[in-house]
Short mmCIF file of C-alpha atoms in Angstrom, two decimals:
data_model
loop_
_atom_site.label_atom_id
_atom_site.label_comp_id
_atom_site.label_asym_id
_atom_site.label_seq_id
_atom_site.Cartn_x
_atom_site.Cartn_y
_atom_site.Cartn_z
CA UNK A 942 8.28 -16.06 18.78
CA UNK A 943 9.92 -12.93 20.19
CA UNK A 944 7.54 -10.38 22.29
CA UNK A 945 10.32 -7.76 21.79
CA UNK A 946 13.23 -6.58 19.45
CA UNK A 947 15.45 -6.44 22.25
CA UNK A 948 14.88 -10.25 22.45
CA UNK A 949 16.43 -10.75 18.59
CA UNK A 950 19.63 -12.08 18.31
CA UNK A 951 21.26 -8.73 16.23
CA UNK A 952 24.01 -5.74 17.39
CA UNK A 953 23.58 -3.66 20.26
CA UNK A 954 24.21 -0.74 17.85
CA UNK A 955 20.55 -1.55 15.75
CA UNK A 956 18.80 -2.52 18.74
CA UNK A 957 19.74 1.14 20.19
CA UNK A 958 18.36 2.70 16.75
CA UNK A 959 15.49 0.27 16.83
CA UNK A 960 14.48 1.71 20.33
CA UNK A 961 15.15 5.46 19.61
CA UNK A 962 12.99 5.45 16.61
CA UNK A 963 10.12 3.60 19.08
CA UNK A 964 10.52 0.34 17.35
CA UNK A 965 9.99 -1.71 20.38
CA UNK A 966 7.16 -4.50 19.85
CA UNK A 967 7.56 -6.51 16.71
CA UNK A 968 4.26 -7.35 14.74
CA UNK A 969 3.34 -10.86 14.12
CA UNK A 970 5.03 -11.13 10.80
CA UNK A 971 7.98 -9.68 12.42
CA UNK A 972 8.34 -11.70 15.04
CA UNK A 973 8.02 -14.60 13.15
CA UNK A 974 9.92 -13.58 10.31
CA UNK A 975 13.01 -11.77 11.30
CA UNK A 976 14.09 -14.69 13.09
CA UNK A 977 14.12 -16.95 10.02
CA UNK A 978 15.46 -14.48 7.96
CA UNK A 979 18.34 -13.83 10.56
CA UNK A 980 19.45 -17.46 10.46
CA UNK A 981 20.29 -17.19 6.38
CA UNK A 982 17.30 -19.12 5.41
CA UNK A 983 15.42 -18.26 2.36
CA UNK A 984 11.78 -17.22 3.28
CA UNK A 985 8.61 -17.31 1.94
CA UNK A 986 6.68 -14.78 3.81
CA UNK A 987 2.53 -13.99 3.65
CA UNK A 988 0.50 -11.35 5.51
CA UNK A 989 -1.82 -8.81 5.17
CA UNK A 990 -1.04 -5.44 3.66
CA UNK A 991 -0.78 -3.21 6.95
CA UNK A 992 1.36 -5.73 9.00
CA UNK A 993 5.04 -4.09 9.14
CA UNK A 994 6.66 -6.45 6.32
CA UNK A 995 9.35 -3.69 5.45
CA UNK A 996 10.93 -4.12 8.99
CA UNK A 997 11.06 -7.96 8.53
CA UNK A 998 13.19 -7.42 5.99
CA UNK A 999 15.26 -4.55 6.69
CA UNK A 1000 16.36 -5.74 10.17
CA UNK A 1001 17.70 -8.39 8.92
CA UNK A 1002 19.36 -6.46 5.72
CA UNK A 1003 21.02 -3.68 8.31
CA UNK A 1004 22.36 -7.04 10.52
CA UNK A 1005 24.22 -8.49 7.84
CA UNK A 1006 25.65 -5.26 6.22
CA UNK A 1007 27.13 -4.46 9.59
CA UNK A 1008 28.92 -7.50 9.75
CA UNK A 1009 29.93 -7.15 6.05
CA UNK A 1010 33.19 -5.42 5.71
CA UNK A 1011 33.49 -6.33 1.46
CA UNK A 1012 32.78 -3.83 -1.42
CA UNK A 1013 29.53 -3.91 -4.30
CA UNK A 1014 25.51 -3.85 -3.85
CA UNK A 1015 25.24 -6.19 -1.11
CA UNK A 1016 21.08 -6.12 -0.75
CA UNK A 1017 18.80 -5.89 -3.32
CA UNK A 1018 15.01 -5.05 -2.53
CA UNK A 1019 13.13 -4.90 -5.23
CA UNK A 1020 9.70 -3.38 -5.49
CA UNK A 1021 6.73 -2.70 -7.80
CA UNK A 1022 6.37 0.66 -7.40
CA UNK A 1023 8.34 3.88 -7.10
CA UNK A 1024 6.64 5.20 -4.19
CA UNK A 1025 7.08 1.77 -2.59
CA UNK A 1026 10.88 2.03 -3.09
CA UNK A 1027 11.00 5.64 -1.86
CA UNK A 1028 9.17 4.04 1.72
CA UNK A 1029 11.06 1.76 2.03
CA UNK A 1030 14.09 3.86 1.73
CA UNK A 1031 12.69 6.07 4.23
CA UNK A 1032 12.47 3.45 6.74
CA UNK A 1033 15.83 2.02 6.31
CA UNK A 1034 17.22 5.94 7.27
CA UNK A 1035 15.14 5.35 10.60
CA UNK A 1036 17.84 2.07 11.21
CA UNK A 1037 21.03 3.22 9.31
CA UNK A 1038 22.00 6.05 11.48
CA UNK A 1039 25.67 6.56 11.31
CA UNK A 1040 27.65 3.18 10.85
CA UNK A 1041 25.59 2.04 7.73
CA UNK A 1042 25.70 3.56 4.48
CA UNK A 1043 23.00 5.23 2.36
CA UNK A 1044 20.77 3.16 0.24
CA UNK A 1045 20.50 4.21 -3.88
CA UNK A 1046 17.27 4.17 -5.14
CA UNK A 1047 16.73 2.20 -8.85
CA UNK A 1048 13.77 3.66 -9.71
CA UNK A 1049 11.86 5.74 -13.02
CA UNK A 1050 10.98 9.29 -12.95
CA UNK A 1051 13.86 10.12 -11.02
CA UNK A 1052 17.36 12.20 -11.72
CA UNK A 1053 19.46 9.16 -13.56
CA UNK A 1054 22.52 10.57 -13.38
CA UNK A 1055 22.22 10.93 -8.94
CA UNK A 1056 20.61 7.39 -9.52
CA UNK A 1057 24.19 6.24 -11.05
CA UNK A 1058 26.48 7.83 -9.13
CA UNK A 1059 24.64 6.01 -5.77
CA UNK A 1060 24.79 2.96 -7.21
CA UNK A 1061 28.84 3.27 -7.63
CA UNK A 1062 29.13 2.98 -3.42
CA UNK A 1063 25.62 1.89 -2.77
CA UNK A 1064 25.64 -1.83 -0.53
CA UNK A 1065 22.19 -1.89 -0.34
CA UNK A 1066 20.06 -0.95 -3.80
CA UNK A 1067 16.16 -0.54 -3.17
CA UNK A 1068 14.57 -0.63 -7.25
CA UNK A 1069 11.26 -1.24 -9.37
CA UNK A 1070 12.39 -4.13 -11.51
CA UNK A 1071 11.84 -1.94 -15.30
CA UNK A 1072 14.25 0.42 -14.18
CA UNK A 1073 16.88 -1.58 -12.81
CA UNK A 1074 16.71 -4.61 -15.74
CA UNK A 1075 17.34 -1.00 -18.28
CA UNK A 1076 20.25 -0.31 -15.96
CA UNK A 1077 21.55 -3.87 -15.83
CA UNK A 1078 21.45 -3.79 -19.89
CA UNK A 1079 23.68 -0.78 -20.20
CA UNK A 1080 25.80 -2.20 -17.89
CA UNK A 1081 25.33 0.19 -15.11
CA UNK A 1082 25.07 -1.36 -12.24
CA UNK A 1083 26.88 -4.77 -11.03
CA UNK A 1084 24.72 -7.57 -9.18
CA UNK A 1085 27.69 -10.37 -8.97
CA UNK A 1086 28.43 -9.69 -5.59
CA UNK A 1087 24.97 -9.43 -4.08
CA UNK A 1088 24.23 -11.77 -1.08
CA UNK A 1089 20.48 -10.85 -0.16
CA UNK A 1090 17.44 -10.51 -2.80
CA UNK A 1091 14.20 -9.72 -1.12
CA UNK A 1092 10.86 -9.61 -3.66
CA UNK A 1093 8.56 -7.27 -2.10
CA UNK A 1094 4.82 -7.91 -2.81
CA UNK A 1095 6.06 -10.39 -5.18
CA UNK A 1096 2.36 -10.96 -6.37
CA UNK A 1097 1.82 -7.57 -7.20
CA UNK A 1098 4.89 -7.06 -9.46
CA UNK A 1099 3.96 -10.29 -11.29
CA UNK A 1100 0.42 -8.74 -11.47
CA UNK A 1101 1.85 -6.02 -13.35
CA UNK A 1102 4.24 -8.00 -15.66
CA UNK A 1103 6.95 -7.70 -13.91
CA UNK A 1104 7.96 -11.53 -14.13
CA UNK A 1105 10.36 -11.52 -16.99
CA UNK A 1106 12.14 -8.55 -15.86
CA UNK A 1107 12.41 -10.14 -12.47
CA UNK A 1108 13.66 -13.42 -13.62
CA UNK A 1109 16.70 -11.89 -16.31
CA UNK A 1110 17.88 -10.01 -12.63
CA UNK A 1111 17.86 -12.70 -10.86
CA UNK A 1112 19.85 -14.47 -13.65
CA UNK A 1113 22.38 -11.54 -12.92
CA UNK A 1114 22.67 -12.28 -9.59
CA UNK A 1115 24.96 -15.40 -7.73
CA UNK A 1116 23.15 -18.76 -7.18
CA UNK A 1117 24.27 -18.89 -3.81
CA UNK A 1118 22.56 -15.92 -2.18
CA UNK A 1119 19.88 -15.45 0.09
CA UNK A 1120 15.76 -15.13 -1.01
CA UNK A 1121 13.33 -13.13 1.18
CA UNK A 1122 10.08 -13.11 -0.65
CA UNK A 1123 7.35 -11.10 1.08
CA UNK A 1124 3.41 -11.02 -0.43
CA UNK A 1125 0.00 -9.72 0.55
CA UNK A 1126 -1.61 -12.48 -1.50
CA UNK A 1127 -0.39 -15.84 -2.53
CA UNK A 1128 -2.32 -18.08 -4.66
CA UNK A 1129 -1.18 -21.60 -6.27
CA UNK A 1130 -0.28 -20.07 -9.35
CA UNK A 1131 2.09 -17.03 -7.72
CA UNK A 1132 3.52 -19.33 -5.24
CA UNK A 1133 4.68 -21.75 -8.01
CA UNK A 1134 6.23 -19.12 -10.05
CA UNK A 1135 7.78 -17.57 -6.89
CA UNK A 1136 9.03 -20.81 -5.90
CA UNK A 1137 11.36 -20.48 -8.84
CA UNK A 1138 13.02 -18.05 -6.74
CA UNK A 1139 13.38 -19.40 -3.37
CA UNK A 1140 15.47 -22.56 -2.31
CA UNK A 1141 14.13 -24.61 0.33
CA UNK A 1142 12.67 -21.82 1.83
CA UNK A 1143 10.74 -21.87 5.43
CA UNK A 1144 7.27 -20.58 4.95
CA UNK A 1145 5.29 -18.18 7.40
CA UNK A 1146 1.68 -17.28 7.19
CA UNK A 1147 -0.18 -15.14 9.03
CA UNK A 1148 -3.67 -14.49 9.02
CA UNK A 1149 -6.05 -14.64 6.04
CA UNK A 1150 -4.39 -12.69 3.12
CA UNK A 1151 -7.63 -12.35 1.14
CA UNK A 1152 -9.67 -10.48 3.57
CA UNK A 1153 -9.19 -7.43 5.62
CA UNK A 1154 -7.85 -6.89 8.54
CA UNK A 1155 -10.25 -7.13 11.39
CA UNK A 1156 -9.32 -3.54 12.59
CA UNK A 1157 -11.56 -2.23 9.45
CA UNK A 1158 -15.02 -1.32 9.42
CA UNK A 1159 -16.20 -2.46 5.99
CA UNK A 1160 -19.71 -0.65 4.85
CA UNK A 1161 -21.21 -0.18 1.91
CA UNK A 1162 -23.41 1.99 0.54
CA UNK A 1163 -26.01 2.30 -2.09
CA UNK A 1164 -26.11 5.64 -4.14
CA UNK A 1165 -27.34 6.89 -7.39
CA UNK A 1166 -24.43 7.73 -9.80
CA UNK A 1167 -25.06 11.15 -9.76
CA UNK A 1168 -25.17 11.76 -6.35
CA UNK A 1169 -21.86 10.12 -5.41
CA UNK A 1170 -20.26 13.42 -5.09
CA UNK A 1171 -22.75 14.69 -2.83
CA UNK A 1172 -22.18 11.48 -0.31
CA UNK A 1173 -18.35 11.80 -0.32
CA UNK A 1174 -18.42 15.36 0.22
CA UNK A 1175 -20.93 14.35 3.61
CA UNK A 1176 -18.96 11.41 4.67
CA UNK A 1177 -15.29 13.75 4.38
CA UNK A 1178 -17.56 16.23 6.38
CA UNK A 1179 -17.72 13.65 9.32
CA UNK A 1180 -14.14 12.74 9.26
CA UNK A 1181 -11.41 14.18 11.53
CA UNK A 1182 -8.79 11.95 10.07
CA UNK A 1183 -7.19 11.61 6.50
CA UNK A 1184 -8.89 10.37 3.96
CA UNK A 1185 -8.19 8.07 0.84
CA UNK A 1186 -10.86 7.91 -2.32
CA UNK A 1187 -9.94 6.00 -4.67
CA UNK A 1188 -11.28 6.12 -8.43
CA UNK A 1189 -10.79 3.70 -11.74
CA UNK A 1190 -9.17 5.75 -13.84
CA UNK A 1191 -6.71 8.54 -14.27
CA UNK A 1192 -9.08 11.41 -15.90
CA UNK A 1193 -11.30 10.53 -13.18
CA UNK A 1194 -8.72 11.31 -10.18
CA UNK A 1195 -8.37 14.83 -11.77
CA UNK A 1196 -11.97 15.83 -12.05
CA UNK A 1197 -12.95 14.45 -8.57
CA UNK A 1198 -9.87 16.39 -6.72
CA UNK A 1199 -11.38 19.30 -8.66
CA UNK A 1200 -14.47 19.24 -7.39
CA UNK A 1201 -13.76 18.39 -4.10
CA UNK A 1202 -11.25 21.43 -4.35
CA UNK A 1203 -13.99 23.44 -5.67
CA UNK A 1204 -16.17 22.30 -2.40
CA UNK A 1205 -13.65 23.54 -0.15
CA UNK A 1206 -11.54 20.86 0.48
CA UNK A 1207 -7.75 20.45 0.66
CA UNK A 1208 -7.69 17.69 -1.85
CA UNK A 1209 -4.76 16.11 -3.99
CA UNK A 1210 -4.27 13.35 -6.17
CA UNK A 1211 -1.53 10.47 -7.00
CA UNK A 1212 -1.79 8.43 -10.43
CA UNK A 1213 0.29 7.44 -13.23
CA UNK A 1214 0.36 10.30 -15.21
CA UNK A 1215 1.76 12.99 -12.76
CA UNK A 1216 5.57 13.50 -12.87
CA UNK A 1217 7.42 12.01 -10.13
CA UNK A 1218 7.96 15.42 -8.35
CA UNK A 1219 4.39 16.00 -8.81
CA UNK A 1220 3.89 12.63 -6.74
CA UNK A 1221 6.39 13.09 -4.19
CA UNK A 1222 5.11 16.23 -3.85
CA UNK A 1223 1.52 14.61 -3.19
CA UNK A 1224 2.32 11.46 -0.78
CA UNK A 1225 4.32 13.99 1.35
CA UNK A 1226 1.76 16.42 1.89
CA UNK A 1227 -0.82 14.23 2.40
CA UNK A 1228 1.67 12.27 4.94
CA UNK A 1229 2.27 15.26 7.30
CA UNK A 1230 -1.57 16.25 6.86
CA UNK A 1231 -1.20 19.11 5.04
CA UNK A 1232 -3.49 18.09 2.19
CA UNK A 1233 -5.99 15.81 4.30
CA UNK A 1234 -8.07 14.22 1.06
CA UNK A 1235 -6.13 12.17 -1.12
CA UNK A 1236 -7.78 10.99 -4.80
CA UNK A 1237 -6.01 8.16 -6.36
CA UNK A 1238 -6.05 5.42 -8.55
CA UNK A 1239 -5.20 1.91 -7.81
CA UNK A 1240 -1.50 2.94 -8.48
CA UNK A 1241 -2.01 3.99 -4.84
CA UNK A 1242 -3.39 0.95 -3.27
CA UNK A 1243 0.00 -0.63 -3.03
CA UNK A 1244 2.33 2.19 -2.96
CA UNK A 1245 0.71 4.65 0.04
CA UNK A 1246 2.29 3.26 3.19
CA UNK A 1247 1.06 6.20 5.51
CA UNK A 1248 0.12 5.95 9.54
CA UNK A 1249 -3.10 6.71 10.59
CA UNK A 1250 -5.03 6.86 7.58
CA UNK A 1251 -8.62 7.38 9.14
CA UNK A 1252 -10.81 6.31 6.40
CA UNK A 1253 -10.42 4.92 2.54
CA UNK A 1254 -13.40 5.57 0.09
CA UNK A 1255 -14.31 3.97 -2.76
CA UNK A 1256 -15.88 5.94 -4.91
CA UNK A 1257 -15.33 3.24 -8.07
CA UNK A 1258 -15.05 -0.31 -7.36
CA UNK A 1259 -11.62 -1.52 -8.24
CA UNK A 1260 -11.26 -3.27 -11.59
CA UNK A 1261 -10.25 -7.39 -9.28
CA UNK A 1262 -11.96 -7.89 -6.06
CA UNK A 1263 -8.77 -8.54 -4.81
CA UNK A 1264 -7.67 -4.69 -5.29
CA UNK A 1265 -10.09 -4.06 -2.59
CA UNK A 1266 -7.85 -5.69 -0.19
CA UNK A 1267 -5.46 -4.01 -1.15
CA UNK A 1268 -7.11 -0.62 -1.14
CA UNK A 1269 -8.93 -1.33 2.02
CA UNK A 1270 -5.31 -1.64 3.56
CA UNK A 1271 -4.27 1.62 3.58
CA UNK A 1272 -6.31 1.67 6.93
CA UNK A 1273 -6.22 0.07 10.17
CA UNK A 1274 -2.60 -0.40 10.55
CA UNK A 1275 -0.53 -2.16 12.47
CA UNK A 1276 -2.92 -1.99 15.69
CA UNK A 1277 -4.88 1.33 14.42
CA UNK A 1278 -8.72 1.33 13.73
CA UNK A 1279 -9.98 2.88 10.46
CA UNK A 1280 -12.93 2.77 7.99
CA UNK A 1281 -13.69 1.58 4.51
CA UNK A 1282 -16.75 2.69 2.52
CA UNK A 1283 -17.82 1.51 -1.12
CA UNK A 1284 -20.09 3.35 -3.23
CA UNK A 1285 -22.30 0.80 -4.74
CA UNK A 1286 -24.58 1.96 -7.87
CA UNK A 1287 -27.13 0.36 -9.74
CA UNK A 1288 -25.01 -0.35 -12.18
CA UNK A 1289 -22.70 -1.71 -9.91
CA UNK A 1290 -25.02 -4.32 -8.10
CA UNK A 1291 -23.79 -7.62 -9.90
CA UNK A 1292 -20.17 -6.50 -9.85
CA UNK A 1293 -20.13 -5.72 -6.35
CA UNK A 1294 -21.80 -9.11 -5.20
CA UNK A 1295 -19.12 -10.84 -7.04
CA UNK A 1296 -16.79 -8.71 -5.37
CA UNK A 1297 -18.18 -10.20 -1.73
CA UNK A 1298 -18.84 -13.36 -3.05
CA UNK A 1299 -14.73 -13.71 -4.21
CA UNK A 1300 -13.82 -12.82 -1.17
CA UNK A 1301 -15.97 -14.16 1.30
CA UNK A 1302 -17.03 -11.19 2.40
CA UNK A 1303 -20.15 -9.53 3.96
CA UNK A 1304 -20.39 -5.70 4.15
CA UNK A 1305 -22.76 -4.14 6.21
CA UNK A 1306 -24.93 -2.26 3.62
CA UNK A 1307 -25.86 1.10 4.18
CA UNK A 1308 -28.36 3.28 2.28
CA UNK A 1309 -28.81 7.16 2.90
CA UNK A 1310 -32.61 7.72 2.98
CA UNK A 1311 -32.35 11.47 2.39
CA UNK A 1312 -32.09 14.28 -0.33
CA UNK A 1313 -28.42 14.24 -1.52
CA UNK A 1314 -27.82 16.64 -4.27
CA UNK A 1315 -27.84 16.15 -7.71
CA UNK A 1316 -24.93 16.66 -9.85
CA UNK A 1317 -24.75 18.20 -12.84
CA UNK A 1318 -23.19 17.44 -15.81
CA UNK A 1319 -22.41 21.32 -16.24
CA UNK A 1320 -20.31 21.13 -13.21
CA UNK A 1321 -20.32 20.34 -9.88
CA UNK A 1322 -22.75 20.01 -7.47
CA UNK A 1323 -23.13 22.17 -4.72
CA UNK A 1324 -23.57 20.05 -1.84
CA UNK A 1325 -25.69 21.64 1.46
CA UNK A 1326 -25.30 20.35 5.00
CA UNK A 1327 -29.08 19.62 5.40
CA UNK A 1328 -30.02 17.20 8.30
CA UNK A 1329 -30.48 13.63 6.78
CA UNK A 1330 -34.07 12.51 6.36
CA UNK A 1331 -34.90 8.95 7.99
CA UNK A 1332 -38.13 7.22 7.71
CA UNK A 1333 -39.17 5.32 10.53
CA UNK A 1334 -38.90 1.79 9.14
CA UNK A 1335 -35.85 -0.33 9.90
CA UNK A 1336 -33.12 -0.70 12.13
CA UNK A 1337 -31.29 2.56 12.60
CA UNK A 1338 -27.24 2.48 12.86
CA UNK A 1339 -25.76 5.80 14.23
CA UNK A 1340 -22.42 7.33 13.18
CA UNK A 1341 -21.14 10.45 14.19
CA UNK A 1342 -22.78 13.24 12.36
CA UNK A 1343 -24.97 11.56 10.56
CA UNK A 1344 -27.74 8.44 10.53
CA UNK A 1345 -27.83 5.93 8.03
CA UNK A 1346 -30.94 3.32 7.38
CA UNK A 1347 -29.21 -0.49 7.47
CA UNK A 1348 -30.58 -3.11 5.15
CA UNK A 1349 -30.57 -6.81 4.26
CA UNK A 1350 -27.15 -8.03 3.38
CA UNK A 1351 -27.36 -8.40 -0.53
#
């Protein structure tokens, strides 16, 4: 394994752009899989959400299209989300520089007619599978000359249906080409429907891909229904950083960003039912730090690759346990620290232990033993700063700011 990129076998001209965008220690998953993916083998590639997949993929894209000197959409990335594909895109300008050429973007709720025109001269495409299949049918885009397909959290577009759309492009595409598949998760059943995909492919695995990273802090913490509010607003109080909350449900993102925006906080929010400009608009602000509080549904937990994201909330468990991975990996990095809290109700109880108990998992449980506020179904509550009240029983656990009572493990 390679303890540095200038160790990888590629042009002096990317290891110069590698080094003067401070790309100079490879992850894990890229030293293991940048390598493999150099030497033309397909690749079958697992890690947890956090670990710098995109580079392991686009080093070895940017290699090969410098060497290229034909015509046509050389790469193809595909991707199951939009903000996914615009990240990715972003990171391959940090590599490009001058010798490589643009990527186009294949993705919805975007300007088709700039979409078309890139793909004329594009080399490298980077697409959500819907909108590039409704391309491929109106015969807008050409695939028979593409050498490298990489599936991007391959288990997360077949979570979302993608599979038939997936498999009709790849039908497009030549037989003899190169795979890179790349997944958070991969169970028996993904892996055998991936493996349709793949030939012969060298496998790499890194750490467990069903819990969290062990840079997170996982804690959980038991609070009435109507006094969630008042908790988030406390625990956004105590936090420096930005912040992620995540909610079930579109309506939902709206009215909590509302109310947080009513408490005084520079909130936004990112779900499915905000125009693309309208979630551009959103990622980027909360990005450069602009807009510090982020409410979003789970369209978020895969699509928000953003540095330094100090703490993720969950104010509503996730509909599968294993969105909590994926939520919970927003933080801690790629070497950062960070914090994830879940809100635990009474109603909640049972689904949360099955939550732990699919993943293996044992939060530290964490109960405020004070007076939070009580919202109203009128409106919002008005939260006060008041000192937390503690009674003397118990082992105490002391964050900054504040002092929660700790519990039994459930």
């Amino acid at each position: 394994m390679i303890s540095k990129f200038s160790e990888l076998p590629i042009s002096q001209y990317l290891r110069e752009q590698l080094f003067t965008n401070n790309f100079h220690t490879p992850t894990p998953v890229q030293s293991s899989a940048i390598p493999v993916a150099l030497s033309g083998k397909d690749l079958l590639a697992t890690a947890q959400t956090g670990t710098g997949k995109t580079l392991a993929f686009l080093i070895p894209i940017a290699e090969r299209l410098l060497a290229s000197r034909g015509t046509g959409i050389h790469s193809l990335v595909l991707v199951p989300t939009r903000e996914l594909a615009m990240q990715v895109q972003q990171q391959y300008e940090q590599l490009r520089g001058k010798k490589l050429g643009a990527a186009a973007l294949a993705i919805g709720g975007a300007s088709e007619r700039q979409q078309i025109a890139a793909l004329r001269t594009a080399r490298l495409v980077i697409a959500t599978p819907g909108r590039l299949e409704d391309f491929l049918r109106r015969k807008l885009v050409n695939l028979s000359a593409t050498q490298v397909l990489v599936l991007d959290e391959a288990d997360r577009m077949l979570d979302m249906g993608f599979l038939p759309a997936i498999r009709r492009i790849a039908d497009s595409l030549p037989r003899k080409r190169q795979t890179l598949c790349f997944s958070a998760t991969l169970d028996p059943a993904v892996a055998h429907i991936v493996g349709d995909f793949v030939n012969n492919a060298e496998r790499v695995a890194l750490g467990s891909t069903s819990k969290p990273a062990a840079s997170v802090r996982l804690q959980a913490f038991e609070v009435a229904t109507n006094q969630r509010l008042s908790l988030l607003v406390r625990l956004l109080n105590q936090e420096n950083g930005r912040c992620l909350v995540f909610v079930r449900t579109k309506r939902g993102a709206d009215r909590l960003a509302r109310q947080l925006q009513k408490q005084g906080f520079n909130a936004g929010m990112l779900h499915g039912d905000r125009s693309q400009s309208q979630r551009n608009a959103a990622l980027a602000q909360f990005q450069n730090g602009t807009v510090p509080v982020l409410v979003a549904t789970d369209v978020a937990s895969r699509g928000i690759h953003v540095d330094d994201v100090a703490h993720v909330i969950n104010y509503e468990l996730p509909q599968l346990a294993e969105d909590l991975i994926h939520r919970v990996g927003r933080t801690g990095r790629i070497g950062s620290t960070g914090t994830a809290s879940v809100f635990v109700t009474h109603q909640d109880r049972a689904e949360f232990r099955s939550i732990e108990r699919t993943l293996g998992l044992s939060m530290q449980k964490m109960r405020v033993d004070s007076d939070l506020q009580t919202e109203e179904s009128s409106g919002p509550v008005i939260v006060q700063s008041a000192p937390v009240q503690m009674t003397p029983k118990s082992k105490m656990v002391r964050f900054p700011g504040e002092v929660f009572q700790r519990y039994a493990t459930v």
